[in-house]
mmCIF file of C-alpha atoms and ligand atoms in Angstrom:
data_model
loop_
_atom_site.group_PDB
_atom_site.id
_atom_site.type_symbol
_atom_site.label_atom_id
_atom_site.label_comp_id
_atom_site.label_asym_id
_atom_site.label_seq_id
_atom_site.Cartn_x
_atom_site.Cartn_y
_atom_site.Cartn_z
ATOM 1 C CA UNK A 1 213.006 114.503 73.800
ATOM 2 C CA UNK A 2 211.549 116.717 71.505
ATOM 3 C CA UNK A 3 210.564 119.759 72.397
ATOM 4 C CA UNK A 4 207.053 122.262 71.269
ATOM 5 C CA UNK A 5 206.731 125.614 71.706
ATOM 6 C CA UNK A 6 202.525 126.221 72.411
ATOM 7 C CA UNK A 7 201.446 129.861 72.446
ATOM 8 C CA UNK A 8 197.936 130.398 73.362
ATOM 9 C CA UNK A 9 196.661 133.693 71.089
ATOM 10 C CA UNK A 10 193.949 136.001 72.177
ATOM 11 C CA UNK A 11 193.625 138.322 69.671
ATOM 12 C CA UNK A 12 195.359 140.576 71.676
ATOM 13 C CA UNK A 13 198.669 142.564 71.222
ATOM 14 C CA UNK A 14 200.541 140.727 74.111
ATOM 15 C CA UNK A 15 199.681 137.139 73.037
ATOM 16 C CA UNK A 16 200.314 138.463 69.073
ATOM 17 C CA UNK A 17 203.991 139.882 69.937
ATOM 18 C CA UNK A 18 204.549 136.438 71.939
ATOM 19 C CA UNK A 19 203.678 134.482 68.736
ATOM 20 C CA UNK A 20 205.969 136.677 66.853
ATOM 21 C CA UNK A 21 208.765 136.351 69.267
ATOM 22 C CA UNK A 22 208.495 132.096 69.127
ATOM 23 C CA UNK A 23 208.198 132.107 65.328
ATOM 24 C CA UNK A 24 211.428 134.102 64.935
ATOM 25 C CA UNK A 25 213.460 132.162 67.955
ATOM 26 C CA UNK A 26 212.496 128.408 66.696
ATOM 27 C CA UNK A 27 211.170 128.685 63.438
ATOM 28 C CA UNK A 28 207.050 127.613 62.846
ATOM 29 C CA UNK A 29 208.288 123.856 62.943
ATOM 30 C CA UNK A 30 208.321 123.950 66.394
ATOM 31 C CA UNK A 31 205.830 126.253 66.968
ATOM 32 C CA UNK A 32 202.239 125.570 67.550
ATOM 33 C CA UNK A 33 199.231 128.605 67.826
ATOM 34 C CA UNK A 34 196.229 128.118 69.858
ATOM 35 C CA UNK A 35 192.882 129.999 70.683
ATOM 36 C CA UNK A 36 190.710 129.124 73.150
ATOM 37 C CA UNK A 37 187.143 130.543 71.758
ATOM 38 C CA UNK A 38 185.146 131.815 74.531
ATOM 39 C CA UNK A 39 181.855 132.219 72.780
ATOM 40 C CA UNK A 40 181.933 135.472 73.734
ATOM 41 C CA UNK A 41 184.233 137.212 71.277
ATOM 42 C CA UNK A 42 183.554 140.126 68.846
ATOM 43 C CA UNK A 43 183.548 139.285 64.883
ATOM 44 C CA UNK A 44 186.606 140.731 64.888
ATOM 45 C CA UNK A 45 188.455 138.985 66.976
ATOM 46 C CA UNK A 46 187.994 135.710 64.285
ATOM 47 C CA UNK A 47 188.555 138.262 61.234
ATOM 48 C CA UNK A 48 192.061 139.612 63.212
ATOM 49 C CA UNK A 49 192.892 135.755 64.187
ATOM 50 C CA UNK A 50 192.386 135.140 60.201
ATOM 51 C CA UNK A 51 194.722 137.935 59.607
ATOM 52 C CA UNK A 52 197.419 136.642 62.052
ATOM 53 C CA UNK A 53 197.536 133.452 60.178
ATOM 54 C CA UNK A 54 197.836 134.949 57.040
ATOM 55 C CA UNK A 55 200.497 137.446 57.775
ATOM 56 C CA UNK A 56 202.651 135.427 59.986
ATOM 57 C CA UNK A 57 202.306 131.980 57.748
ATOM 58 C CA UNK A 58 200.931 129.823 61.070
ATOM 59 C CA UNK A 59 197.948 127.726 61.475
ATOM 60 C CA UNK A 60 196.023 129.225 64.872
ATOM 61 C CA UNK A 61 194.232 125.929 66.331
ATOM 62 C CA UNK A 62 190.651 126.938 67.792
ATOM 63 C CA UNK A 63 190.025 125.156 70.722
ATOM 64 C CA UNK A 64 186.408 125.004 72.343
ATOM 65 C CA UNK A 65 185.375 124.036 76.094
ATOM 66 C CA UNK A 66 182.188 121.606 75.832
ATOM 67 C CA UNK A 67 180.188 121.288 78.487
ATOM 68 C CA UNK A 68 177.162 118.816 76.768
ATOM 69 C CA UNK A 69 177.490 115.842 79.559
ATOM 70 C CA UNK A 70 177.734 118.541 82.761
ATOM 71 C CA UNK A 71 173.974 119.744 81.179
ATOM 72 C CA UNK A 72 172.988 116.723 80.662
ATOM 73 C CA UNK A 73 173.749 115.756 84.443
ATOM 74 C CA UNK A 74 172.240 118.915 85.560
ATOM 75 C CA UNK A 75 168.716 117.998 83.746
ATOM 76 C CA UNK A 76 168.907 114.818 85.524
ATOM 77 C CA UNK A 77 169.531 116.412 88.483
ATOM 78 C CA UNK A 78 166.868 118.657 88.621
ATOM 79 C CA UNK A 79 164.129 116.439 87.057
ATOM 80 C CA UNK A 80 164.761 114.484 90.391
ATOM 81 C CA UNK A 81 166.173 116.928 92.967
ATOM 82 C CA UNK A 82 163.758 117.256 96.309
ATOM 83 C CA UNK A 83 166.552 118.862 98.657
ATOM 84 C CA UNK A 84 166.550 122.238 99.657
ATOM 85 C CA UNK A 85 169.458 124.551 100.380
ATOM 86 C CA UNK A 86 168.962 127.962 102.172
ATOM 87 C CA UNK A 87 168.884 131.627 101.402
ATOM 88 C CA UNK A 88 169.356 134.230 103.598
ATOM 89 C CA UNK A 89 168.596 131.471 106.422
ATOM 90 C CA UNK A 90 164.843 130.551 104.319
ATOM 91 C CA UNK A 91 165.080 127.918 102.881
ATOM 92 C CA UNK A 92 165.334 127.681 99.053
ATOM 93 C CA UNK A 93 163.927 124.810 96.555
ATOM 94 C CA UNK A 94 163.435 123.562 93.275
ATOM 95 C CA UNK A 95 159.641 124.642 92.687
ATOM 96 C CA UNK A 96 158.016 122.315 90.108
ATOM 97 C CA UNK A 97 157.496 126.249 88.215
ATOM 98 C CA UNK A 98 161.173 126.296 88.544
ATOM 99 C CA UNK A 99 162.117 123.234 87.041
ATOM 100 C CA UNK A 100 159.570 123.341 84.057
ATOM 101 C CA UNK A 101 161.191 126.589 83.164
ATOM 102 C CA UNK A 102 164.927 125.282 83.692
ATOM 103 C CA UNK A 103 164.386 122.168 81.914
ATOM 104 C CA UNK A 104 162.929 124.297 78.994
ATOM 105 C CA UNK A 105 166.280 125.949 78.209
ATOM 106 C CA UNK A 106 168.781 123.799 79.622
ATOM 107 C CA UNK A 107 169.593 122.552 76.211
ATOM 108 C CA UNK A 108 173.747 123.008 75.047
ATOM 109 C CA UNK A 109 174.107 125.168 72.705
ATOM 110 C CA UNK A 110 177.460 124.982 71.216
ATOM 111 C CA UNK A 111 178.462 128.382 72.822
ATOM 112 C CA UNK A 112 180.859 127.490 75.505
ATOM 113 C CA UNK A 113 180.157 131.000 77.798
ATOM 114 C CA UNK A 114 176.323 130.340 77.069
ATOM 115 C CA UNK A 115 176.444 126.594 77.994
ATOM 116 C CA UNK A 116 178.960 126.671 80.883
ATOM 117 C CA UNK A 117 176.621 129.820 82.824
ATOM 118 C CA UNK A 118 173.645 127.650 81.958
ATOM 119 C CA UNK A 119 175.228 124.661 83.550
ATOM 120 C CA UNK A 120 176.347 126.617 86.275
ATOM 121 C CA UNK A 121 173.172 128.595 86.559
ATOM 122 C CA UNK A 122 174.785 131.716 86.924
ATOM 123 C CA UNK A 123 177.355 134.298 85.656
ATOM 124 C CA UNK A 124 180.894 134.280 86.473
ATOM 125 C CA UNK A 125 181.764 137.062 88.953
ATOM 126 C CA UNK A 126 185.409 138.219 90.257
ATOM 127 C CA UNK A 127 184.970 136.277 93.201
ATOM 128 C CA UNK A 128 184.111 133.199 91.176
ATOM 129 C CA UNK A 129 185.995 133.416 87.736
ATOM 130 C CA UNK A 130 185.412 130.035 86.335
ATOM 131 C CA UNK A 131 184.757 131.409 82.713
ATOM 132 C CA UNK A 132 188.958 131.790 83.058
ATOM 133 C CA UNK A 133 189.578 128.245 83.806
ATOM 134 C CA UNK A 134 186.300 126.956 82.136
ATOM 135 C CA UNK A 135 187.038 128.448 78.734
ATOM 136 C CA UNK A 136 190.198 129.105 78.626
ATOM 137 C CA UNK A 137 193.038 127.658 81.432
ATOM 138 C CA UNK A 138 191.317 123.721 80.788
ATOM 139 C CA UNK A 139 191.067 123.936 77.052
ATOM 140 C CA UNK A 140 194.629 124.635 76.977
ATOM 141 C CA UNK A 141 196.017 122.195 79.665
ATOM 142 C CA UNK A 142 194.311 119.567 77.978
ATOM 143 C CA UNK A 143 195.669 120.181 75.107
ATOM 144 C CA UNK A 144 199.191 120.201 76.012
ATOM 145 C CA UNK A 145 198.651 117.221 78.219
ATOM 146 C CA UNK A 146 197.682 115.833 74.858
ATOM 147 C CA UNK A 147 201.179 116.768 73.395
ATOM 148 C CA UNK A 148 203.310 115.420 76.421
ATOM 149 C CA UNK A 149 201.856 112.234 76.042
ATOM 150 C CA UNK A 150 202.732 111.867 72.619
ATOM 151 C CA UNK A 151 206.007 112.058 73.957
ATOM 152 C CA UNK A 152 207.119 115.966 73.764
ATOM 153 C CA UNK A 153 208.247 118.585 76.354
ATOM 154 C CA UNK A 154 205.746 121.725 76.046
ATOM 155 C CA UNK A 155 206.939 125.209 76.574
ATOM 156 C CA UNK A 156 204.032 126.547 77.363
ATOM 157 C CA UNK A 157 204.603 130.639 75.878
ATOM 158 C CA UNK A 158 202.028 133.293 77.516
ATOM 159 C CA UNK A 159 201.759 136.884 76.720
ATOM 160 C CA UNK A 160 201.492 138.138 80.240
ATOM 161 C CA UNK A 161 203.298 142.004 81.234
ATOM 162 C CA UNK A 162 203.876 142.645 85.110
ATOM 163 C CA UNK A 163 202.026 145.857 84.597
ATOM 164 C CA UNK A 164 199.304 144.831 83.226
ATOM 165 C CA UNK A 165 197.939 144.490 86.829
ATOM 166 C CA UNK A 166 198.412 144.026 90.794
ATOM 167 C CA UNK A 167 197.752 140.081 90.281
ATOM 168 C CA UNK A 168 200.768 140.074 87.557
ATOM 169 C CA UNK A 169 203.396 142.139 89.202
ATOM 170 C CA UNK A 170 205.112 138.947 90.630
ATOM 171 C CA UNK A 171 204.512 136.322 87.698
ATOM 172 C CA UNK A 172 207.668 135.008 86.801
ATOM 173 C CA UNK A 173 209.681 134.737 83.574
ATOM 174 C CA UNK A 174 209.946 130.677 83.493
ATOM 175 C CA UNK A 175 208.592 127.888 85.449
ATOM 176 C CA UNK A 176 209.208 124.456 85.147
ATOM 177 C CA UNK A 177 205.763 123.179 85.912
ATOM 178 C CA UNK A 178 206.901 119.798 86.295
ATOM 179 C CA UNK A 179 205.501 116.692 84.151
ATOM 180 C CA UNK A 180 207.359 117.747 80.647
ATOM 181 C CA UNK A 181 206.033 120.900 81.019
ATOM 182 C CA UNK A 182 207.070 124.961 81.364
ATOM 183 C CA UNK A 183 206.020 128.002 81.587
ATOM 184 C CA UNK A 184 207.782 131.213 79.434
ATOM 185 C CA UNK A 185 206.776 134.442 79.789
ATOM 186 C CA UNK A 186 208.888 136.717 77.455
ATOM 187 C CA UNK A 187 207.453 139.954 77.426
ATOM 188 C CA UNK A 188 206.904 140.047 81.045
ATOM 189 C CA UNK A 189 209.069 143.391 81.631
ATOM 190 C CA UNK A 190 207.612 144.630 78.397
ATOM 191 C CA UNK A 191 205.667 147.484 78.428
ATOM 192 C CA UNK A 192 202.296 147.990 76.217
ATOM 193 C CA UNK A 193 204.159 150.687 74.031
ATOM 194 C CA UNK A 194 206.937 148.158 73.565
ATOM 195 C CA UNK A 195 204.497 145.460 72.574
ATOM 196 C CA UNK A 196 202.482 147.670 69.995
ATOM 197 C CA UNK A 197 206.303 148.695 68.864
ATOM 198 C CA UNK A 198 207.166 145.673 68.196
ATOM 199 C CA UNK A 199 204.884 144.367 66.534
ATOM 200 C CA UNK A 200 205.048 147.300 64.434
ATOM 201 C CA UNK A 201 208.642 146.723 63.381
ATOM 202 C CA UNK A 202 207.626 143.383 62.330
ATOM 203 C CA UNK A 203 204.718 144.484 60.100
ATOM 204 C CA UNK A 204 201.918 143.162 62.427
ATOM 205 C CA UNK A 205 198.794 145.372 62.631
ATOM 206 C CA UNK A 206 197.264 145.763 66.363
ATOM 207 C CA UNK A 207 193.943 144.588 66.440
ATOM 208 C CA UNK A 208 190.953 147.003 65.069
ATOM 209 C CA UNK A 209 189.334 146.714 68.568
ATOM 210 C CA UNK A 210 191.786 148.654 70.105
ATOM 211 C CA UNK A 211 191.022 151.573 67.970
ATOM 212 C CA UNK A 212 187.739 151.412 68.811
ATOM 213 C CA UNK A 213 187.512 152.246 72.505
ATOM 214 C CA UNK A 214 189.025 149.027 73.842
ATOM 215 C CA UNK A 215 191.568 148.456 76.581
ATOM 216 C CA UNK A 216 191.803 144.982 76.019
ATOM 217 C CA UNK A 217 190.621 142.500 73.885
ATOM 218 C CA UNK A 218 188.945 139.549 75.200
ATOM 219 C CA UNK A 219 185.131 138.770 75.876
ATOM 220 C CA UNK A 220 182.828 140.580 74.130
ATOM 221 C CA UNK A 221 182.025 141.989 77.569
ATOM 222 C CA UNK A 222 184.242 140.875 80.105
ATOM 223 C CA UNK A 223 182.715 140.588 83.386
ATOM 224 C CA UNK A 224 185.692 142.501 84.793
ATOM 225 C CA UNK A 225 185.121 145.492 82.264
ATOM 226 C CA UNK A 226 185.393 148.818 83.260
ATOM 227 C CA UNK A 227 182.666 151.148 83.502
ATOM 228 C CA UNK A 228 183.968 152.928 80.181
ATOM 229 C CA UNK A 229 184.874 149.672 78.658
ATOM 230 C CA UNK A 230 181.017 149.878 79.081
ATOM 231 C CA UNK A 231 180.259 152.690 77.939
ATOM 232 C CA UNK A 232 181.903 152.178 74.869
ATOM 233 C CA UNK A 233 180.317 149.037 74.125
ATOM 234 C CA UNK A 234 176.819 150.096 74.954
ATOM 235 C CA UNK A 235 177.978 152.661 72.474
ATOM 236 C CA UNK A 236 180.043 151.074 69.864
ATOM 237 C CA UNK A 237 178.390 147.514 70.163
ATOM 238 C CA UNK A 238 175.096 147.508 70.659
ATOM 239 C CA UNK A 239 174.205 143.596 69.180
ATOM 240 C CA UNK A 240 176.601 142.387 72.115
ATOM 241 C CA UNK A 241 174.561 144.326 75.087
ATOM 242 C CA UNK A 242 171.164 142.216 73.293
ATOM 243 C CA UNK A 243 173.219 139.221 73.139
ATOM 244 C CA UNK A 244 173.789 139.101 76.592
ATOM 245 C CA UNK A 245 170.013 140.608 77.512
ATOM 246 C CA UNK A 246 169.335 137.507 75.664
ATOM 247 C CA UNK A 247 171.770 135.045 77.993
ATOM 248 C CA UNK A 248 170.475 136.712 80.965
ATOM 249 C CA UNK A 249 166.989 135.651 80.339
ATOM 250 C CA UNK A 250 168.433 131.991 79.500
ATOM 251 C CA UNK A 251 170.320 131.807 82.263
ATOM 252 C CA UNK A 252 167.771 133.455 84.833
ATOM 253 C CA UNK A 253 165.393 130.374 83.518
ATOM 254 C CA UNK A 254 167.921 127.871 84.329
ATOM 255 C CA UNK A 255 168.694 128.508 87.758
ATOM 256 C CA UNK A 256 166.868 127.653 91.107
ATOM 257 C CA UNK A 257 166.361 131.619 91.943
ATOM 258 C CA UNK A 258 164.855 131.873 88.375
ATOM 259 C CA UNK A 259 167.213 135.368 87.734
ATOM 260 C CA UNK A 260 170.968 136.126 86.509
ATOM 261 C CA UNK A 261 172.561 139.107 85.817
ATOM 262 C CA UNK A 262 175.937 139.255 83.704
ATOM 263 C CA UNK A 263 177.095 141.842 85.762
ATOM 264 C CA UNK A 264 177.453 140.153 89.360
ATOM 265 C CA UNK A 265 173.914 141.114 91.714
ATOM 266 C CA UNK A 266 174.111 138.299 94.178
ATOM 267 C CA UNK A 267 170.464 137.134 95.551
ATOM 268 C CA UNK A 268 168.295 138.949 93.656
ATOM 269 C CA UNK A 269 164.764 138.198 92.442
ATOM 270 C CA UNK A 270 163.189 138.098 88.924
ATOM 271 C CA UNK A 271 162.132 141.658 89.620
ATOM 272 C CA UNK A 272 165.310 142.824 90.454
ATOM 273 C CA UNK A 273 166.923 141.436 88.012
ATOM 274 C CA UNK A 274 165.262 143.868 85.551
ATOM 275 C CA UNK A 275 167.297 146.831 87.264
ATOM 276 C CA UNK A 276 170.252 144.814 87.837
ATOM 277 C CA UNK A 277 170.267 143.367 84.205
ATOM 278 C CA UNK A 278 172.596 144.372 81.139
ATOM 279 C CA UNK A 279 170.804 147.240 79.867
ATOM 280 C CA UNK A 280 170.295 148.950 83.358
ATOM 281 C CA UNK A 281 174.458 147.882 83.598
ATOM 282 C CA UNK A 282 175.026 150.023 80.424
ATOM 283 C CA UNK A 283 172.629 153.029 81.379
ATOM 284 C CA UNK A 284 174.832 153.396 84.889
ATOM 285 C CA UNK A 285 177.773 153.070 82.625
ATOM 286 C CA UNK A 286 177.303 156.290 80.753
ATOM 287 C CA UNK A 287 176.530 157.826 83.864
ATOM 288 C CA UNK A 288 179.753 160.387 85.836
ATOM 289 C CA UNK A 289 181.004 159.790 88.880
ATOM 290 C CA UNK A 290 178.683 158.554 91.713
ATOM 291 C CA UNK A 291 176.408 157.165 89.062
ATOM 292 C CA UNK A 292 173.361 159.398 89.020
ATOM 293 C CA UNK A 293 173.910 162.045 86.388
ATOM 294 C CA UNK A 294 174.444 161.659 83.379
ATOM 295 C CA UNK A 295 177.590 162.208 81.686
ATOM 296 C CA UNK A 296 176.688 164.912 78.876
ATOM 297 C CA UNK A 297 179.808 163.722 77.183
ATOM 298 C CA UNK A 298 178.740 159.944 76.923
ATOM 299 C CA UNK A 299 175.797 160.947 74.375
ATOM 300 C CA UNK A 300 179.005 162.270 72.260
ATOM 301 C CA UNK A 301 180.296 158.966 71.983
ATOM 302 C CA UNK A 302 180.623 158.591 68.386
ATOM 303 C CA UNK A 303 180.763 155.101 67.214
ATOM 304 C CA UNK A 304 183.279 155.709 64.664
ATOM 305 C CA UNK A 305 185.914 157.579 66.255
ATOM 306 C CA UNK A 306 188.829 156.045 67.856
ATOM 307 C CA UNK A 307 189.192 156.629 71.798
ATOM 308 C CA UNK A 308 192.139 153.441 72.190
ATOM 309 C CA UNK A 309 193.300 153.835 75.669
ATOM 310 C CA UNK A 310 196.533 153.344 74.219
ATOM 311 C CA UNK A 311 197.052 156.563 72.496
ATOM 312 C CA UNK A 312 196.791 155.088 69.142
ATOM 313 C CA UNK A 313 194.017 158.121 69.363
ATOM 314 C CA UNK A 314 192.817 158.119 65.295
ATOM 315 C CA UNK A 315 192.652 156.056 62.252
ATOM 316 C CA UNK A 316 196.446 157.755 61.302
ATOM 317 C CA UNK A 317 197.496 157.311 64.769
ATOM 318 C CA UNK A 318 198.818 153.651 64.140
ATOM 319 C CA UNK A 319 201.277 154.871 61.210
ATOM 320 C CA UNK A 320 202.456 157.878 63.668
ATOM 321 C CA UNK A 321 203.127 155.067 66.279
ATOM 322 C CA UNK A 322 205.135 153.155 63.588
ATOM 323 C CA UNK A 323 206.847 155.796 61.934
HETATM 324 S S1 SF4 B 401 187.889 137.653 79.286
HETATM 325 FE FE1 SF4 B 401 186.668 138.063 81.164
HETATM 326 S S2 SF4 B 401 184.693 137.036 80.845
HETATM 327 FE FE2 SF4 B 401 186.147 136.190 79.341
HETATM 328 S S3 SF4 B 401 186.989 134.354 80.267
HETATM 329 FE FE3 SF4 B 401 188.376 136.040 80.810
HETATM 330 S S4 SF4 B 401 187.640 136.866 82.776
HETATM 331 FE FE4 SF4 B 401 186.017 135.580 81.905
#
């Protein structure tokens, strides 16, 4: 049986050494690049994606979740729902108000983070991560499921390092998932000096977002950032804090409670919302510890310095790492 190696890219430095490491074991034949676009990416993520392809000769395949029919259910829904559900033991109902102002903006957009939190009404939290298996996990599956059933055997290759966190410490370096298809996981003992270094032997630049302040590069926020993760995009990006002002008030219209916040403030009101909302997220970013004062240092942010939690501290820093 023929066999296809399927390495889903981030725009990161783990999923770009993975790529690397596939190309030069099997050769691109057998080799196939995906990204799963979130809808929630910074501009450079597509330009560094771009870059990929043209340095290491591969086609990256953008995938996209679509989530047009779950809307279109959820209008339908609503236009007829009478049932209530409860809050805080009161009980909690479409209001005709409600619905007017759902159905308004309950329209897909061809963003998949936009349309899936407008389906779902809400934000994705830590406790409930479906933008992870939404956007990203189903895309993929599906798309491998595609390839088995045109008869290959998928290696499916991900980019994943035990220390990247608690969840990880345990994954595995191969699984056989069953079905035609397995999971590889090369760089798992890797560590994220060994990843940059690598990639530096083999001529691959890190991606520009790292120099800039970011720990990782995913969403455009993540909801899991860190408070200085933030901080430096309140700083750095300040179009992505409005974008997501903006998605808050879309999403806030499309659920029952009539309020969302990005940033996870279970229950809240319209009017709480306001001080639970992106911008209010950002100010009690750049606050220090305990969150009421701020951080004199945090108005020194400069937007065009580096800060790259991995050391790669200046715009020279990335030759000194590859010298
Ligand atoms: S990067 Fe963060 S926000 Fe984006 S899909 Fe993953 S967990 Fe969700």
């Amino acid at each position: 049986m023929r066999v296809m190696h399927v390495i889903s890219v981030s725009g990161g430095k783990d999923s770009a050494a993975t790529l690397l490491l596939a190309i030069a074991r099997f050769g691109r034949e057998y080799v196939i690049a995906i990204f799963c676009d979130t809808g929630n990416e910074h501009q450079v993520v597509y330009e560094y994606l771009d870059y990929l392809e043209l340095a290491l000769g591969i086609k990256i395949t953008r995938l996209k979740a679509n989530f047009d029919n779950e809307i279109a259910n959820k209008r339908r829904f609503i236009a007829r729902d009478q049932r209530t559900g409860r809050r805080h033991g009161r009980k909690l109902r479409w209001t005709n108000k409600a619905k007017r102002r759902a159905l308004a903006v309950l329209q897909p957009t061809g963003n998949p983070f936009l349309d899936l939190c407008l389906w779902k009404g809400r934000f994705p939290s830590r406790k409930a991560q479906f933008c992870t298996e939404q956007l990203k996990r189903n895309p993929a599956v599906e798309f491998q499921m595609d390839l088995i059933d045109q008869g290959y055997k998928v290696v499916s290759w991900q980019g994943v390092r035990r220390d990247e966190s608690l969840n990880r410490r345990r994954a595995k370096r191969f699984e056989d998932v069953g079905g035609g298809l397995y999971i590889y996981r090369p760089i798992v003992d890797w560590s994220a000096r060994d990843v940059f270094d690598y990639c530096a032997r083999h001529g691959i630049k890190p991606n520009p977002l790292y120099m800039q302040g970011m720990g990782r590069v995913g969403c455009m926020p993540c909801i899991n950032a860190r408070k200085n993760e933030l901080r430096e995009i309140g700083a750095r990006f300040p179009e992505h804090v409005a974008r997501i002002h903006e998605w808050e008030q879309l999403v806030g219209a499309a659920s029952k409670r009539q309020a969302s916040t990005f940033i996870p403030a279970p229950g809240i009101t319209p009017v709480q919302a306001k001080e639970h909302g992106i911008y209010s997220i950002i100010e009690w970013s750049r606050t220090s510890r305990g969150g009421r004062q701020y951080d004199m240092l945090a108005d020194l942010i400069d937007s065009d310095s580096c800060a790259s939690s991995y050391g790669l501290c200046d715009s020279t820093s990335w030759e000194e790492v590859t010298a």
